[in-house]
PDB file of C-alpha atoms in Angstrom:
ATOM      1  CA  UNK J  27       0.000   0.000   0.000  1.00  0.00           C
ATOM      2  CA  UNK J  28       1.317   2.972  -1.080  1.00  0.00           C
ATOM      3  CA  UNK J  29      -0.300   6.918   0.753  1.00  0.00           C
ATOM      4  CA  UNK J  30       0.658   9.964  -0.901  1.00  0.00           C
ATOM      5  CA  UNK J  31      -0.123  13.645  -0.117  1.00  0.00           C
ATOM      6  CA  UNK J  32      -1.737  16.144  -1.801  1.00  0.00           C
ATOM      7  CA  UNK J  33       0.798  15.878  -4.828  1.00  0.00           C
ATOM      8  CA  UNK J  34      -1.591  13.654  -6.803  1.00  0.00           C
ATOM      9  CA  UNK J  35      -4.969  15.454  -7.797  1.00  0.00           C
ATOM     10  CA  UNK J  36      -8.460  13.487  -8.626  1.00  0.00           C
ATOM     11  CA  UNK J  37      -8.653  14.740 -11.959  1.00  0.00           C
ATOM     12  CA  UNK J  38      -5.098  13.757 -13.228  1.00  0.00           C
ATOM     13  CA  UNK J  39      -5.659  10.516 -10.997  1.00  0.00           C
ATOM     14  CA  UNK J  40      -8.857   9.898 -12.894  1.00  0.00           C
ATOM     15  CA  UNK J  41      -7.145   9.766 -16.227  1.00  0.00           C
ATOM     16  CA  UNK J  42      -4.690   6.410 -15.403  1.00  0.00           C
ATOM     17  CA  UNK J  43      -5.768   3.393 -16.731  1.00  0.00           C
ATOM     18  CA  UNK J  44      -3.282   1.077 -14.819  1.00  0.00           C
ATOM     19  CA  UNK J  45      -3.885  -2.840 -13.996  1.00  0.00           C
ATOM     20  CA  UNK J  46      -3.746  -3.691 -10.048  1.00  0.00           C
ATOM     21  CA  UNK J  47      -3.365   0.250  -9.181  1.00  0.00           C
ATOM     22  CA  UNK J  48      -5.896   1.677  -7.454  1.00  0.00           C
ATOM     23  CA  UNK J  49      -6.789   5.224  -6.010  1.00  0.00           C
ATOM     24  CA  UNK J  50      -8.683   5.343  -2.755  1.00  0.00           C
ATOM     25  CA  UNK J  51      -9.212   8.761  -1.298  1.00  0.00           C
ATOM     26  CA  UNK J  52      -8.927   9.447   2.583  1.00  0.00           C
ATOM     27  CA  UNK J  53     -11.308  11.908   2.957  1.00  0.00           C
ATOM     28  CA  UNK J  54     -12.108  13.994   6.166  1.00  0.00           C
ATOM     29  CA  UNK J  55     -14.416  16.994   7.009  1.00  0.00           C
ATOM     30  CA  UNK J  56     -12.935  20.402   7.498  1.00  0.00           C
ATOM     31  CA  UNK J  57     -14.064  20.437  11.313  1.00  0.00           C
ATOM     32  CA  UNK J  58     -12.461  16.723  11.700  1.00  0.00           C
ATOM     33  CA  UNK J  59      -8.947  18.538  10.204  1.00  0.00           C
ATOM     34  CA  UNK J  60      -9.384  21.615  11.819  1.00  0.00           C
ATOM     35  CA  UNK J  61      -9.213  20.015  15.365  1.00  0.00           C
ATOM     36  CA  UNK J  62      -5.981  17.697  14.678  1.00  0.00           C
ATOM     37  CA  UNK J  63      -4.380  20.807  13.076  1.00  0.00           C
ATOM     38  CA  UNK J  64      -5.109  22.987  16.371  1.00  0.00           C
ATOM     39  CA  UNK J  65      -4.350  19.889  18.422  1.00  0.00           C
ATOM     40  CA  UNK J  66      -1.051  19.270  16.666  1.00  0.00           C
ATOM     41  CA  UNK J  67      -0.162  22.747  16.580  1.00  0.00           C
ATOM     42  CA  UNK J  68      -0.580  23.461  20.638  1.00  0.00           C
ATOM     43  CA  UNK J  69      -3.049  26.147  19.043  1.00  0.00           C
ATOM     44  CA  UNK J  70      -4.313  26.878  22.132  1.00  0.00           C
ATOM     45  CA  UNK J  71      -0.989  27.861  24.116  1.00  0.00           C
ATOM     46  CA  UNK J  72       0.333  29.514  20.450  1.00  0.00           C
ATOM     47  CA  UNK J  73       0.217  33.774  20.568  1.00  0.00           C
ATOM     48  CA  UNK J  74      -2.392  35.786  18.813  1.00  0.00           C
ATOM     49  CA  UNK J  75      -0.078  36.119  15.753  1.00  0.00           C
ATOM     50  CA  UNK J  76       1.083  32.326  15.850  1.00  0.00           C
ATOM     51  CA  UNK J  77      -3.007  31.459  15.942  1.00  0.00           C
ATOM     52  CA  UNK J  78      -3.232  33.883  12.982  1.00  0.00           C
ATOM     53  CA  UNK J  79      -0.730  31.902  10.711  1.00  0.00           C
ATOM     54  CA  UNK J  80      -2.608  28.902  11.808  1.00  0.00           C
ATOM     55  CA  UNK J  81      -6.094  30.241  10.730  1.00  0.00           C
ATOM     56  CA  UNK J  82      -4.704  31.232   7.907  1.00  0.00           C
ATOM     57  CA  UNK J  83      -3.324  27.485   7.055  1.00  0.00           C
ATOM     58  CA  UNK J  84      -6.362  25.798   7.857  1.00  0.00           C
ATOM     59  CA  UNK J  85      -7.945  28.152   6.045  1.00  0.00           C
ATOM     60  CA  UNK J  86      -6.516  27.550   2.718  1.00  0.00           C
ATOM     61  CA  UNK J  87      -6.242  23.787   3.526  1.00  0.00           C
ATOM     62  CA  UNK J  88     -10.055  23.638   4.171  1.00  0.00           C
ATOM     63  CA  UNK J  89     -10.231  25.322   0.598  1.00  0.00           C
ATOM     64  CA  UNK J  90      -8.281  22.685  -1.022  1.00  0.00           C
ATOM     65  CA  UNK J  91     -10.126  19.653   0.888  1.00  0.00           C
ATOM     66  CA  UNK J  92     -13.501  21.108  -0.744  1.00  0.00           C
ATOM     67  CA  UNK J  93     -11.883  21.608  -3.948  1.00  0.00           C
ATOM     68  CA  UNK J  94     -10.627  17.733  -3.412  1.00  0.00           C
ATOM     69  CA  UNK J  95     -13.830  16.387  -2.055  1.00  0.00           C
ATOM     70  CA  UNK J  96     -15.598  18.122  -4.582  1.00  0.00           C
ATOM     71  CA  UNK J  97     -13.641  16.271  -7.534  1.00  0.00           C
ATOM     72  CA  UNK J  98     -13.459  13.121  -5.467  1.00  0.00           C
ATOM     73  CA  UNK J  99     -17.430  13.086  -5.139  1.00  0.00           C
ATOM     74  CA  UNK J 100     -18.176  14.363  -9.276  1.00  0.00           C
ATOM     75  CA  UNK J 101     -16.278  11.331 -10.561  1.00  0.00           C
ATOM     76  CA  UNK J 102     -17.091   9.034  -7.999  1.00  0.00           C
ATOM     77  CA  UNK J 103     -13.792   8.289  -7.031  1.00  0.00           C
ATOM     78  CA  UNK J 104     -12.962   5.434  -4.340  1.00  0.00           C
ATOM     79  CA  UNK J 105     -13.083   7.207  -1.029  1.00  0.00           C
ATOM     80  CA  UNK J 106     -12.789   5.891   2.745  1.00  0.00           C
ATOM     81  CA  UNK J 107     -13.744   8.847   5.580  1.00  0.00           C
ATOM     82  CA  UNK J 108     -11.327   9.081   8.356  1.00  0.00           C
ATOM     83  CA  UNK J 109     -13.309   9.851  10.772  1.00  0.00           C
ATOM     84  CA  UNK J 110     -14.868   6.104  10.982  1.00  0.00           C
ATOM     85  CA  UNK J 111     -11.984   4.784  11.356  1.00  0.00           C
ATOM     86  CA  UNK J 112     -11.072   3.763  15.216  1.00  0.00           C
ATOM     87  CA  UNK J 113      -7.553   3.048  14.581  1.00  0.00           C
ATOM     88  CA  UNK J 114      -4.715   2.081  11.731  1.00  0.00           C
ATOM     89  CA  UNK J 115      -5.566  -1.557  11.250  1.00  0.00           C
ATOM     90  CA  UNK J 116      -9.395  -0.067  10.935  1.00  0.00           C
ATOM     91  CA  UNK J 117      -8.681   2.215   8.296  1.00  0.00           C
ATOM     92  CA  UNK J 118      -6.572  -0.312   6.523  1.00  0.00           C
ATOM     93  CA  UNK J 119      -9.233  -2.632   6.095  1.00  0.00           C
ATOM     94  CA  UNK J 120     -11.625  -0.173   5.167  1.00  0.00           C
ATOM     95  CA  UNK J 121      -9.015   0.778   2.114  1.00  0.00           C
ATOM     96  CA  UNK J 122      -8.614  -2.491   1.282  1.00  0.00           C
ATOM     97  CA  UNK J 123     -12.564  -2.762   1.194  1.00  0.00           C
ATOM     98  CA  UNK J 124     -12.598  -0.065  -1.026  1.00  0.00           C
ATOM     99  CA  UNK J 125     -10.520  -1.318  -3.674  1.00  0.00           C
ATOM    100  CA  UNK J 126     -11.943  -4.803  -3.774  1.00  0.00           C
ATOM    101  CA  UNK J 127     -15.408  -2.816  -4.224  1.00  0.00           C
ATOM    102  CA  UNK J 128     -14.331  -0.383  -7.103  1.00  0.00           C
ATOM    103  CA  UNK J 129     -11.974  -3.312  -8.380  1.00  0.00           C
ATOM    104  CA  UNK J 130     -14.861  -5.267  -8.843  1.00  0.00           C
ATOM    105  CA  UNK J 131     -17.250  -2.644 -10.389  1.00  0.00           C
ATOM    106  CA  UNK J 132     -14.480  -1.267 -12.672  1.00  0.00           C
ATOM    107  CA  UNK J 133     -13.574  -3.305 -16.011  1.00  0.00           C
ATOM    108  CA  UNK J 134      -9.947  -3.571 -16.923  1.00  0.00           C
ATOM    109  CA  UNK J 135      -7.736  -1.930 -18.996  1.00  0.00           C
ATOM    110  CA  UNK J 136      -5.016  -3.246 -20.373  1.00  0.00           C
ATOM    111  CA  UNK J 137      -2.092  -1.089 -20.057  1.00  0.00           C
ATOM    112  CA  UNK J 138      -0.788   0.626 -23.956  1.00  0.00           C
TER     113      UNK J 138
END
């Protein structure tokens, strides 16, 4: 299994055609992010200015989840939500639930 940041976009994902590679989204709402970036970032103990460049990051991050969950949901992308996940094992079964389900709903391509 293979995780990768934001680097790789739905729409450019989308477009690969590639046998035995899948794309599952890890999705999350912007409240879920915005309390593990406050948590991770002491937020609370952080001065007025330090909590200012943190709004300021969540805020553009929570514009680039929407933009993300957005894409994700329009071409109904493989996606597994975070937040039901208890623990690491949990959310690595529920990825490897949600390839077996798109793997089996999507035909294959052979690769040119």
């Amino acid at each position: 299994m293979v995780l990768e940041g934001s680097a790789l976009l739905p729409d450019l994902v989308n477009t690969l055609n590639f046998e035995n590679i899948a794309a599952i989204w890890l999705t999350a709402s912007n409240e879920f992010i915005r309390r593990r970036i406050y948590a991770a970032s002491h937020y609370e103990s952080k001065s007025h200015s330090e909590k200012m460049m943190v709004d300021k990051f969540l805020e553009r991050n929570n514009l680039f989840n929407d933009q993300i969950m957005n894409a994700v949901n329009q071409l109904g992308l493989a996606n597994v939500d975070v937040e039901n996940a208890r623990n690491m094992d949990e959310l690595t079964s529920m990825c490897l639930s949600a390839f077996k389900k798109k793997n089996s709903q999507t035909p294959t391509h052979a690769v040119e």
